[in-house]
XYZ file of C-alpha atoms in Angstrom:
779
model
C -7.404 -101.187 22.136
C -7.018 -98.457 19.375
C -4.690 -99.176 16.534
C -2.279 -95.803 15.303
C -3.306 -94.192 12.950
C -1.138 -94.369 9.457
C -0.144 -90.983 8.502
C -0.777 -89.868 4.973
C -3.400 -92.256 4.040
C -7.074 -91.974 3.285
C -8.609 -94.853 4.089
C -11.649 -95.657 2.608
C -15.100 -95.168 4.427
C -15.429 -98.077 5.903
C -12.299 -98.823 7.281
C -11.661 -95.427 8.557
C -15.151 -95.869 10.704
C -13.684 -99.218 12.335
C -10.176 -97.877 13.094
C -11.120 -94.992 14.312
C -14.934 -94.996 15.276
C -16.054 -98.253 16.562
C -13.574 -98.876 19.388
C -15.793 -96.484 20.957
C -18.628 -96.324 19.401
C -19.540 -99.978 20.032
C -22.777 -101.601 20.438
C -21.302 -102.406 23.616
C -20.310 -98.709 24.588
C -22.238 -96.708 22.840
C -20.814 -93.814 24.012
C -22.908 -91.064 24.110
C -25.173 -92.396 22.693
C -24.540 -93.487 19.852
C -23.291 -96.837 17.773
C -21.603 -97.283 14.306
C -20.315 -101.036 14.947
C -23.502 -101.995 12.416
C -23.538 -98.935 10.816
C -24.512 -99.240 6.670
C -21.463 -97.041 4.287
C -23.921 -97.835 1.755
C -27.125 -96.569 2.467
C -26.430 -93.761 4.158
C -29.416 -91.773 3.704
C -31.086 -94.261 5.591
C -28.951 -93.734 8.816
C -29.423 -89.419 8.164
C -30.357 -88.940 11.752
C -26.534 -90.143 13.227
C -25.049 -89.372 10.179
C -25.923 -85.831 11.028
C -24.499 -85.686 13.997
C -20.637 -87.433 12.958
C -20.627 -84.396 10.412
C -21.235 -82.114 12.864
C -18.531 -83.411 15.270
C -15.441 -84.047 12.295
C -16.397 -80.514 11.260
C -15.154 -78.960 14.132
C -12.799 -81.821 15.083
C -14.072 -82.640 17.946
C -13.735 -86.362 16.812
C -12.108 -88.488 17.602
C -11.857 -87.329 21.046
C -8.179 -85.784 22.204
C -5.967 -88.575 23.445
C -7.401 -91.032 20.937
C -5.509 -91.914 17.772
C -7.345 -90.123 14.575
C -6.101 -89.958 10.424
C -5.247 -86.970 9.123
C -6.899 -84.145 8.232
C -7.316 -84.759 4.483
C -8.947 -88.689 5.805
C -11.346 -86.930 8.231
C -12.492 -84.170 5.717
C -12.624 -86.840 2.883
C -14.723 -89.194 5.371
C -16.610 -85.933 6.298
C -17.477 -85.270 2.111
C -18.603 -89.183 1.264
C -20.854 -88.351 4.083
C -22.188 -85.093 3.003
C -21.770 -85.972 -0.488
C -24.310 -89.308 0.194
C -26.573 -87.653 2.651
C -27.676 -84.594 -0.269
C -27.905 -87.168 -2.968
C -30.810 -88.366 -1.310
C -31.761 -84.977 -0.233
C -32.085 -84.518 -4.021
C -34.192 -87.046 -4.538
C -36.273 -87.226 -1.498
C -36.434 -83.551 -0.316
C -37.989 -83.426 2.868
C -38.959 -79.761 4.008
C -40.949 -80.808 6.613
C -44.104 -80.030 8.542
C -45.729 -76.503 9.387
C -48.037 -76.076 12.013
C -50.515 -73.128 12.714
C -48.636 -70.449 13.786
C -49.421 -67.744 16.638
C -48.393 -64.194 15.944
C -45.889 -64.284 18.915
C -46.459 -60.251 20.924
C -43.757 -58.828 18.635
C -45.231 -60.086 15.533
C -48.511 -58.744 17.175
C -47.144 -55.066 17.921
C -45.392 -55.241 14.990
C -48.641 -56.217 12.442
C -50.185 -53.178 14.542
C -47.650 -50.838 13.247
C -48.374 -52.036 10.062
C -52.166 -52.437 9.679
C -52.849 -49.229 11.937
C -49.879 -46.811 11.616
C -49.919 -47.119 16.016
C -47.751 -48.029 17.379
C -48.462 -50.540 20.416
C -46.891 -51.375 24.332
C -46.921 -54.815 23.316
C -45.987 -56.217 26.976
C -48.922 -53.880 28.820
C -51.519 -55.924 26.646
C -50.048 -59.571 25.954
C -47.960 -61.687 27.967
C -44.271 -62.861 27.643
C -44.005 -65.964 24.772
C -42.295 -69.600 25.698
C -39.080 -69.852 23.740
C -37.457 -72.258 22.170
C -34.417 -73.622 19.846
C -33.535 -70.292 20.872
C -36.564 -68.215 19.813
C -39.678 -66.891 21.097
C -41.556 -67.415 17.177
C -41.350 -71.201 17.327
C -44.478 -72.277 16.703
C -45.268 -75.462 18.482
C -44.526 -73.617 21.691
C -47.043 -70.538 20.813
C -49.686 -72.008 22.766
C -53.713 -70.765 23.086
C -55.325 -71.054 26.251
C -58.861 -69.345 27.228
C -56.807 -66.821 29.154
C -54.204 -65.650 26.730
C -57.822 -65.347 24.194
C -59.339 -63.275 26.501
C -55.981 -60.627 26.174
C -56.312 -60.947 22.725
C -60.310 -59.711 22.967
C -59.325 -56.918 25.815
C -56.340 -55.740 23.575
C -58.837 -55.710 19.958
C -61.152 -53.639 22.037
C -57.864 -50.884 23.168
C -56.943 -50.716 19.997
C -59.377 -51.075 17.974
C -60.809 -47.476 20.471
C -57.325 -45.622 20.397
C -56.672 -46.082 16.169
C -60.226 -44.843 15.186
C -59.866 -42.322 18.198
C -63.219 -42.654 20.582
C -64.019 -40.013 22.569
C -65.615 -41.911 25.048
C -61.974 -42.889 25.790
C -61.987 -42.458 30.454
C -58.856 -40.946 31.812
C -56.115 -43.325 32.372
C -52.451 -42.539 33.444
C -49.195 -44.197 32.108
C -46.088 -44.030 34.041
C -42.169 -44.227 33.079
C -40.107 -45.178 34.959
C -35.963 -44.360 34.759
C -34.388 -47.054 35.628
C -32.879 -46.638 39.115
C -29.311 -47.413 37.817
C -29.319 -45.094 35.589
C -26.242 -42.092 35.740
C -28.355 -39.029 34.956
C -25.027 -36.507 34.771
C -24.310 -37.164 31.077
C -26.479 -36.189 27.933
C -29.032 -38.693 27.260
C -29.302 -39.692 23.695
C -32.248 -38.097 21.629
C -32.526 -34.948 24.456
C -30.961 -31.444 23.059
C -28.081 -31.040 24.154
C -26.481 -28.802 26.452
C -29.004 -31.198 29.023
C -28.264 -34.216 31.525
C -30.059 -36.854 32.453
C -33.664 -37.565 32.015
C -36.324 -39.261 30.272
C -37.365 -39.178 26.827
C -40.573 -41.249 26.209
C -42.988 -41.202 23.254
C -46.632 -41.456 24.071
C -49.478 -41.953 21.723
C -52.585 -39.187 22.825
C -55.492 -40.984 22.111
C -57.699 -37.713 21.660
C -57.514 -33.897 21.434
C -58.025 -32.989 24.373
C -56.010 -32.208 28.266
C -53.921 -34.353 29.135
C -51.506 -33.256 32.191
C -48.052 -34.242 32.649
C -46.320 -34.846 35.898
C -42.350 -35.064 36.243
C -41.565 -36.620 40.021
C -37.426 -36.682 41.327
C -35.877 -39.319 43.081
C -35.446 -39.066 46.497
C -33.806 -41.377 49.385
C -36.117 -43.298 51.667
C -35.415 -39.825 53.431
C -37.858 -38.031 51.129
C -34.690 -35.858 50.646
C -33.769 -35.524 46.595
C -30.671 -35.568 44.733
C -29.427 -32.041 43.858
C -31.054 -30.086 45.983
C -27.992 -27.428 47.075
C -27.753 -25.268 44.278
C -29.933 -23.892 41.935
C -31.041 -26.526 38.639
C -33.030 -26.026 35.492
C -35.940 -28.957 34.784
C -36.991 -28.465 31.102
C -40.084 -30.429 30.559
C -40.986 -30.505 26.889
C -43.498 -31.703 24.050
C -42.559 -32.723 20.953
C -39.544 -30.559 21.577
C -40.798 -27.123 22.599
C -40.353 -26.107 25.694
C -43.976 -26.400 27.396
C -42.371 -26.107 31.494
C -39.069 -24.393 32.729
C -39.141 -24.986 36.635
C -36.107 -23.809 38.779
C -35.222 -25.855 41.304
C -32.844 -26.256 44.708
C -30.722 -23.462 45.592
C -30.023 -22.291 49.190
C -34.111 -21.249 50.455
C -35.166 -24.803 48.868
C -32.503 -26.988 50.424
C -33.285 -25.170 53.760
C -37.155 -26.461 53.119
C -36.016 -29.747 52.365
C -34.218 -29.816 55.000
C -36.728 -28.612 57.737
C -39.662 -30.862 56.566
C -38.826 -33.047 53.669
C -42.117 -34.920 52.864
C -44.122 -31.176 52.341
C -41.014 -30.537 50.435
C -41.521 -33.154 47.779
C -44.752 -33.111 47.277
C -44.782 -29.013 46.930
C -42.174 -29.739 43.938
C -44.354 -32.053 42.731
C -47.057 -29.420 41.859
C -44.577 -27.099 40.199
C -43.292 -30.234 38.098
C -47.122 -30.945 37.458
C -48.694 -29.073 33.555
C -52.162 -29.683 32.657
C -52.113 -28.675 28.992
C -54.320 -29.300 25.393
C -52.481 -32.003 23.063
C -53.615 -33.364 19.785
C -53.625 -36.660 19.132
C -50.744 -39.117 18.103
C -47.544 -40.464 18.997
C -45.909 -37.349 20.113
C -42.101 -36.932 22.485
C -42.622 -35.593 25.980
C -38.971 -35.344 27.551
C -38.232 -33.738 30.853
C -34.580 -33.062 31.701
C -32.368 -31.107 33.328
C -30.619 -28.125 31.384
C -26.175 -28.121 32.495
C -25.157 -25.027 34.407
C -23.160 -22.800 32.432
C -21.326 -21.877 35.253
C -21.146 -24.581 37.084
C -18.936 -24.423 40.073
C -18.899 -28.630 41.187
C -19.379 -29.904 37.601
C -16.291 -30.824 36.866
C -14.948 -32.452 40.791
C -12.979 -35.467 40.189
C -15.887 -38.497 41.068
C -14.240 -41.718 42.451
C -16.625 -43.710 40.239
C -18.579 -43.405 36.235
C -21.582 -44.381 37.757
C -23.653 -41.581 40.041
C -26.735 -43.480 41.437
C -23.967 -45.841 43.508
C -24.650 -44.170 47.051
C -28.723 -44.168 48.638
C -27.500 -41.422 50.561
C -25.549 -39.427 48.507
C -27.573 -36.184 47.784
C -25.332 -34.465 45.751
C -24.934 -34.036 42.066
C -27.948 -33.209 39.659
C -31.287 -33.616 39.989
C -32.595 -37.361 39.043
C -35.468 -37.697 36.977
C -37.438 -41.000 38.554
C -40.398 -40.753 36.624
C -43.305 -39.211 34.369
C -46.612 -39.188 34.474
C -49.126 -39.197 32.027
C -52.741 -38.648 32.841
C -55.889 -37.932 30.219
C -57.732 -37.258 28.400
C -60.287 -34.624 29.709
C -61.876 -32.239 28.355
C -61.898 -34.611 25.172
C -62.716 -31.314 21.419
C -61.829 -34.220 18.476
C -60.587 -37.389 17.659
C -58.107 -35.355 15.797
C -56.338 -36.048 12.726
C -53.982 -38.898 13.577
C -51.747 -41.183 11.670
C -53.696 -44.088 12.198
C -57.027 -42.373 11.167
C -55.279 -41.499 7.810
C -54.561 -44.893 7.456
C -57.795 -46.636 8.397
C -60.282 -43.863 7.090
C -59.056 -44.437 2.579
C -63.076 -42.734 2.170
C -65.076 -40.375 4.451
C -69.177 -39.763 3.671
C -70.675 -37.597 2.759
C -74.081 -38.526 2.546
C -75.703 -41.360 4.464
C -76.027 -43.951 1.266
C -72.253 -43.420 0.655
C -71.083 -44.849 3.709
C -72.039 -48.952 3.669
C -70.120 -48.723 0.153
C -67.472 -46.321 2.098
C -67.582 -48.757 5.418
C -66.905 -51.956 2.564
C -64.002 -50.523 0.933
C -62.449 -49.120 4.703
C -63.003 -53.246 5.774
C -61.625 -55.033 2.667
C -58.776 -53.208 2.469
C -57.989 -53.742 6.487
C -58.995 -56.921 6.006
C -57.075 -58.287 3.041
C -54.108 -56.643 4.563
C -55.080 -58.429 8.580
C -55.867 -61.922 6.302
C -53.043 -61.452 3.995
C -54.137 -63.253 0.972
C -57.273 -61.955 -0.902
C -60.520 -61.822 0.154
C -63.585 -63.720 -0.247
C -66.924 -62.612 -0.312
C -67.774 -64.307 2.855
C -64.714 -63.130 4.710
C -66.178 -59.338 5.187
C -70.259 -60.151 6.050
C -69.186 -60.665 9.667
C -67.122 -57.224 9.985
C -70.026 -55.613 8.031
C -72.656 -56.759 10.598
C -70.402 -55.577 13.885
C -70.507 -52.052 11.842
C -74.571 -52.391 10.594
C -75.085 -53.461 14.488
C -73.309 -50.758 16.099
C -74.813 -47.517 13.265
C -77.809 -48.898 13.810
C -77.789 -49.410 17.890
C -77.322 -44.513 17.842
C -73.655 -45.270 16.422
C -71.698 -43.233 14.640
C -70.151 -43.872 11.447
C -66.368 -44.437 12.435
C -68.032 -46.311 15.786
C -69.248 -48.505 13.058
C -65.754 -48.861 11.903
C -64.273 -49.211 15.143
C -66.868 -52.021 16.379
C -65.788 -54.002 12.509
C -62.176 -53.241 13.924
C -62.747 -55.561 17.249
C -64.202 -57.676 14.915
C -60.513 -58.343 12.713
C -58.199 -57.866 15.180
C -59.261 -60.592 17.087
C -59.834 -62.462 14.569
C -57.844 -66.290 13.997
C -57.366 -65.371 10.613
C -55.744 -62.048 12.511
C -54.072 -63.718 14.897
C -52.290 -67.403 13.014
C -50.246 -68.068 10.201
C -52.594 -70.192 8.150
C -51.183 -72.402 5.465
C -54.296 -74.716 4.409
C -53.485 -77.673 2.377
C -54.097 -77.662 -1.459
C -57.164 -80.254 -1.982
C -55.119 -82.495 -4.125
C -52.170 -82.412 -2.009
C -51.125 -86.391 -1.502
C -50.381 -87.130 2.344
C -46.762 -87.382 2.891
C -45.886 -85.366 0.097
C -43.377 -82.274 -0.100
C -45.332 -79.756 -1.901
C -44.600 -76.075 -3.148
C -46.605 -73.215 -1.340
C -48.371 -70.340 -3.211
C -47.824 -67.423 -3.764
C -49.471 -65.655 -0.602
C -48.114 -68.220 1.831
C -44.585 -67.376 0.565
C -45.472 -63.684 0.875
C -45.945 -64.350 4.399
C -43.483 -66.420 5.571
C -40.930 -63.787 3.898
C -42.771 -60.470 5.437
C -42.552 -62.860 9.343
C -39.044 -63.563 8.716
C -37.343 -60.489 7.631
C -39.506 -57.846 8.861
C -41.672 -59.351 11.822
C -45.144 -58.488 10.587
C -47.265 -58.337 7.928
C -46.529 -58.300 3.886
C -46.921 -54.717 2.770
C -49.197 -53.513 -0.056
C -46.147 -54.208 -2.645
C -45.737 -58.122 -1.536
C -48.986 -58.525 -1.444
C -49.769 -58.085 -4.303
C -47.216 -59.747 -5.930
C -48.262 -62.297 -4.616
C -51.791 -62.048 -5.793
C -50.634 -61.768 -9.241
C -49.033 -65.247 -8.332
C -45.698 -63.716 -9.662
C -43.698 -64.407 -5.848
C -42.452 -68.156 -7.509
C -40.299 -65.978 -10.362
C -36.982 -66.623 -8.963
C -36.289 -63.203 -10.365
C -38.758 -61.434 -8.556
C -38.972 -63.399 -5.343
C -35.218 -62.280 -5.445
C -35.721 -57.975 -6.065
C -38.410 -58.303 -3.081
C -36.105 -59.765 -0.764
C -33.662 -57.269 -2.074
C -35.844 -54.742 -1.600
C -37.590 -55.944 2.210
C -33.668 -55.619 3.674
C -33.112 -52.026 2.580
C -36.597 -51.303 4.757
C -36.263 -49.641 8.211
C -38.479 -52.679 8.892
C -35.183 -54.903 8.513
C -34.870 -53.364 11.783
C -36.269 -56.880 13.165
C -34.220 -58.710 12.390
C -31.381 -56.990 14.746
C -34.328 -56.447 17.412
C -35.366 -59.832 17.161
C -33.187 -62.237 15.534
C -29.763 -61.627 16.917
C -30.718 -60.154 20.192
C -31.811 -63.836 21.100
C -29.756 -65.724 18.671
C -26.684 -63.364 20.771
C -28.309 -63.782 24.161
C -28.627 -59.483 24.355
C -32.187 -59.632 25.380
C -29.952 -61.606 28.514
C -28.546 -58.017 29.495
C -31.353 -55.886 30.783
C -30.841 -58.374 33.717
C -27.280 -58.483 34.126
C -26.486 -56.885 37.249
C -22.805 -57.415 38.110
C -21.495 -56.587 41.535
C -21.619 -53.162 42.695
C -18.679 -53.786 45.064
C -16.822 -55.436 42.323
C -17.805 -53.540 39.107
C -18.948 -50.301 41.039
C -18.953 -48.360 37.686
C -21.458 -50.417 35.719
C -25.124 -48.560 35.177
C -27.693 -48.801 32.882
C -25.940 -46.376 30.958
C -23.095 -48.885 30.138
C -25.697 -51.189 30.273
C -27.421 -49.346 27.280
C -23.805 -48.921 25.342
C -23.176 -52.446 25.094
C -26.608 -52.992 23.750
C -26.368 -51.121 20.941
C -22.833 -51.456 19.737
C -23.723 -54.603 19.266
C -27.104 -54.401 17.495
C -25.200 -51.530 15.583
C -22.355 -53.787 14.897
C -24.659 -56.080 13.400
C -26.740 -53.817 11.085
C -23.730 -52.896 9.838
C -22.999 -56.028 8.627
C -26.626 -56.334 6.813
C -26.915 -52.681 6.064
C -23.684 -52.617 4.308
C -23.670 -56.248 3.099
C -20.453 -57.761 4.202
C -19.544 -61.080 4.330
C -20.781 -62.778 7.877
C -17.575 -63.659 8.825
C -16.542 -60.336 9.778
C -19.370 -60.888 12.683
C -16.027 -62.302 14.193
C -12.599 -60.588 12.752
C -13.853 -56.950 11.873
C -11.663 -54.508 12.565
C -14.361 -51.597 13.790
C -16.772 -51.253 16.558
C -19.404 -48.429 17.757
C -19.231 -46.422 20.183
C -20.088 -43.183 22.411
C -17.863 -41.711 25.307
C -18.914 -44.228 27.565
C -18.041 -46.967 26.259
C -15.025 -45.757 24.632
C -14.411 -44.941 28.493
C -14.716 -48.428 29.091
C -12.808 -50.012 26.666
C -10.267 -47.172 26.947
C -10.756 -45.455 23.309
C -9.278 -42.144 23.797
C -10.989 -38.831 22.448
C -14.779 -39.726 21.886
C -17.005 -37.413 23.121
C -21.214 -37.381 23.790
C -24.123 -39.737 23.894
C -24.030 -40.279 19.846
C -22.709 -43.642 18.723
C -19.764 -43.202 16.075
C -17.564 -45.660 14.170
C -13.877 -46.302 14.965
C -11.426 -48.758 14.068
C -10.139 -51.530 16.124
C -6.375 -51.405 16.568
C -6.449 -54.204 19.275
C -6.820 -57.162 17.691
C -8.161 -58.602 21.282
C -11.110 -56.593 20.573
C -11.979 -57.563 16.969
C -15.803 -58.912 16.537
C -18.100 -60.230 18.774
C -16.228 -61.711 21.058
C -14.393 -58.284 22.206
C -17.705 -56.542 22.903
C -18.729 -55.702 26.629
C -22.260 -57.263 26.152
C -21.770 -61.042 25.138
C -18.512 -60.705 27.429
C -21.179 -59.531 30.076
C -24.315 -61.914 29.784
C -21.608 -64.917 29.913
C -20.801 -63.456 33.380
C -21.611 -63.991 37.104
C -22.130 -60.998 38.952
C -19.463 -61.298 40.768
C -16.787 -63.113 38.428
C -16.288 -64.027 34.904
C -17.615 -68.130 33.843
C -15.068 -69.785 31.562
C -17.697 -72.571 31.675
C -20.768 -69.913 30.675
C -18.364 -68.537 27.864
C -17.567 -71.766 26.168
C -20.492 -72.867 25.958
C -21.775 -69.214 24.690
C -19.241 -70.266 22.236
C -19.895 -73.560 21.660
C -23.724 -73.528 21.041
C -23.320 -70.082 18.781
C -20.062 -70.234 16.517
C -19.788 -73.562 16.806
C -22.487 -75.763 16.850
C -21.846 -78.228 19.547
C -23.518 -77.296 22.557
C -22.555 -79.184 25.647
C -24.117 -81.748 27.264
C -26.497 -80.562 30.430
C -24.651 -81.184 33.243
C -25.667 -83.944 35.584
C -27.277 -83.841 38.848
C -25.999 -82.468 41.786
C -22.747 -80.770 40.524
C -20.980 -79.157 43.000
C -20.902 -75.197 42.714
C -17.455 -73.810 42.155
C -15.285 -72.987 45.545
C -15.499 -68.912 46.262
C -12.458 -67.692 47.720
C -12.516 -67.983 51.411
C -12.302 -64.612 53.734
C -8.439 -64.313 54.760
C -7.630 -67.161 53.074
C -4.962 -66.723 49.584
C -7.443 -65.420 46.305
C -7.354 -68.324 43.616
C -8.062 -66.842 40.301
C -10.904 -68.756 38.089
C -7.871 -70.689 36.651
C -7.107 -72.348 39.428
C -10.795 -73.155 40.782
C -11.414 -74.131 38.271
C -8.554 -76.955 37.472
C -9.383 -77.945 41.226
C -13.555 -78.395 40.318
C -12.499 -80.311 37.009
C -10.375 -83.230 38.847
C -13.804 -84.358 39.606
C -14.349 -87.549 37.293
C -18.365 -86.110 36.892
C -16.850 -83.083 36.229
C -13.770 -83.643 33.981
C -15.784 -84.633 30.435
C -17.612 -81.842 29.515
C -15.359 -79.281 31.039
C -12.268 -79.885 28.981
C -14.367 -79.537 25.932
C -15.660 -76.180 27.303
C -13.059 -74.379 29.552
C -10.316 -73.928 27.456
C -12.420 -72.065 24.916
C -13.583 -70.370 27.868
C -10.233 -69.830 29.097
C -9.337 -67.982 26.195
C -11.552 -64.704 27.260
C -10.483 -64.575 30.645
C -8.397 -61.601 29.774
C -11.649 -59.552 29.494
C -13.577 -59.368 33.165
C -17.159 -60.037 34.349
C -18.141 -56.548 32.255
C -15.876 -57.270 29.439
C -12.888 -54.798 30.653
C -10.172 -55.571 29.729
C -7.310 -57.392 32.485
C -3.742 -58.498 33.202
C -4.501 -60.388 36.658
C -7.184 -62.130 38.515
C -7.112 -61.807 42.549
C -3.689 -60.419 41.986
C -2.486 -64.210 39.381
C -1.767 -63.553 36.352
C -3.994 -64.454 33.910
C -3.234 -67.963 31.696
C -5.293 -67.498 28.893
C -4.149 -70.368 27.070
C -5.076 -73.774 26.825
C -5.504 -76.901 24.062
C -8.879 -77.307 22.375
C -11.404 -80.173 21.813
C -9.986 -81.076 18.366
C -6.095 -80.906 19.723
C -4.932 -77.283 18.616
C -2.976 -75.185 21.448
C -4.179 -71.354 22.058
C -2.520 -68.649 23.818
C -5.638 -66.533 24.148
C -8.810 -64.282 22.352
C -6.549 -64.498 18.886
C -5.812 -67.332 18.559
C -9.405 -68.515 19.187
C -10.050 -66.430 16.681
C -7.956 -67.465 14.353
C -9.105 -71.020 14.971
C -12.948 -70.553 14.515
C -12.572 -68.689 11.414
C -10.258 -70.974 9.875
C -13.233 -73.294 9.007
C -15.270 -70.690 7.571
C -18.193 -73.338 7.264
C -18.864 -73.963 10.725
C -19.773 -70.995 11.488
C -21.201 -69.454 8.821
C -23.667 -72.871 8.876
C -24.247 -71.918 12.490
C -24.953 -68.629 11.748
C -27.683 -69.965 8.576
C -29.468 -73.257 11.217
C -29.972 -70.210 13.492
C -31.210 -67.876 10.593
C -33.573 -70.887 9.174
C -34.443 -72.230 12.834
C -36.152 -68.266 13.332
C -37.594 -67.784 9.464
C -39.847 -71.616 9.365
C -40.274 -70.911 13.004
C -39.334 -73.910 14.236
C -35.978 -76.147 15.059
C -33.821 -77.450 12.096
C -34.056 -81.026 12.374
C -31.788 -82.924 10.582
C -33.262 -83.231 7.210
C -32.704 -79.242 7.355
C -28.992 -79.983 6.824
C -28.687 -81.190 3.045
C -30.499 -77.378 2.216
C -27.674 -75.847 5.050
C -24.906 -76.840 3.224
C -26.604 -75.797 -0.273
C -27.219 -72.030 1.695
C -23.697 -72.495 2.781
C -21.854 -73.446 -0.449
C -23.470 -71.121 -2.646
C -23.025 -68.332 -0.454
C -19.774 -69.051 -0.242
C -19.290 -68.570 -4.314
C -20.419 -64.565 -3.293
C -17.725 -64.243 -0.296
C -20.232 -64.641 2.548
C -22.582 -62.137 2.413
C -25.258 -61.369 4.495
C -27.551 -61.100 1.860
C -26.612 -64.363 0.011
C -27.780 -66.454 3.464
C -30.949 -63.922 3.513
C -31.014 -65.427 -0.093
C -30.463 -68.988 0.150
C -32.997 -69.248 3.027
C -35.720 -68.075 1.112
C -35.137 -70.022 -1.967
C -34.154 -73.100 -0.342
C -36.610 -76.270 0.255
C -37.304 -75.676 3.880
C -38.752 -72.406 3.182
C -40.920 -72.812 -0.108
C -42.048 -76.451 0.396
C -44.021 -78.783 3.437
C -45.470 -81.811 4.102
C -49.385 -81.952 4.336
C -50.030 -81.863 7.762
C -51.788 -85.172 9.160
C -55.853 -85.064 9.144
C -56.277 -83.682 13.108
C -53.887 -81.325 12.345
C -55.343 -80.233 9.295
C -59.209 -79.771 10.697
C -57.740 -78.213 13.939
C -58.385 -74.470 11.513
C -62.341 -76.043 11.318
């Protein structure tokens, strides 16, 4: 039985451990699989893995648990500080940066590398399969496996990309189809399309060569081939790079009668009217199709029951809706054109036959240096030049020879994998500092998800990146580059679960206003919000309590914010304390809900995992589902049903930790709207947290989360470090994490201070020599 705590005292670590911890964490009970009965406090580093778990629980106030005697906060903080100091001293004396394994480029990194190497945007999702995830991210080296089928996909991609980049005139005609999500409401302006238009589609298509192409626009129709919007005349505008290439009038009395008489024939005729064959210059070009807003519309101001217009497939009133846009070609190819990729590749042009080989060498050495991300050896060009010469000698042109060599470079393991060869004099199991070239790659893939640019690679080749001043200058430069948007697109979207938003499909009976416009607006709000923290170098604590956000008209209506009009996002103040920071944003609230209701469990788990760094244990097998309200019975709120569910002793242990956190968000419904009741019952967002603190809702929860800033900043640092290293953060990395957090604290936890701290950290700048079996895998 536990003895009650003596208030005001600060027991020595051993006494505190025996009095408050060993009762549950004894050799006999091993609660949570942990025994502290024989723990040695005179050699804390030797038990680092155990003590790091203890520190994590102590810092968030989760141990001792509710209902058990606990010392005062000063004593607990003192014990945690004692453990941290002991572990950090041990790390300083014997650093452990971990091992770095061979790292395949993931799909996003591959596409970005192609973009930066060849000035060519490619859709990697059409070329390569999705990557596996681990530790919350898809760039973790251990799960980026290689198979024969995957290598075939890489070979096929290298062939297609090289032909596209060079502009091969023998490219066969093909069809690219761009579809509009069926739940996109097209009665409002789409960002990027001309003002004075409604709905439609805007895409960027890469036209491989100069030639003729066929552009086809197909309007939405239901299963009876009836098209929406045919009762009144409308004008469909098709544009290329913002210039109108066709204006088609659809609808009106005559068209409506034709559709009523023979829907299939009318639809086929309309498809032909919306088909264009035109010459197009090679390169990436914007293609759009949209409806021009009528100047004297009689029905535009009618009151609509829902903000979503696609809720009823039988409703054919309103504006026409674009279903898809097809681009076919090329036909009648005339030339390779003057594309950005050709300008990037062909840094010289031979004027005589004797100039060809020197020019080819210059082109291929430039490409290989950036593709391989290191200085070249003489042997590096032997195979590419051989491929060039073989194609050139076999009735091929100079461009065809370069294309063949480029295909080889793009399929090379030196491009597809990130190697960090150990120096010959590196001793086994001994940490060493990686060279500048490896550091440049780590830095560029961390901040840009791509290859180093010429500036970074040149500095690395000169051995200047090891200079801390120059390194910090490069970090600042790279964070200011548009390519640093990758931190929002890849890091933040995975950390915050935003990638799950595209699959969110709330029940339309419960949430009839939800559409793709709202889904996209939710995602954009959080992305712009994260980018503002990054670009303005704000404190990362603002992610939790900032008094501003970004909305367009659609999202502003969702939040009840007045006087916001148009599809363009703009920064607005947040006057409602409940809406401040990430926890008040609809994207987070939606991805942590079920289609038909909120989920305090999912929301609590999200906060415990991503904000506090203490993910709950997985549920035991055969846990019963939460009972839904029965038809005709007195409806119960989610909280009432959860309380009945938690009465099961098997469920109670985890739910008493997760549920109070999730209940604090219950005033937000499953798509993030504010509400006061749930199924007629007044919502009670209050609860007692795992640290014994009572809160009365989202505002109190946020205050608790920000009261210990080093906890949230520490978790964000762990997530960033995981993403930066391409491996999970282990217990032996925690001293480095604490050092980064401590140093960032002296700079108000500014975003750049975390990034710089990670780049300068031991795990980022050092590694341990891999075992022989791993080191030989490259051979």
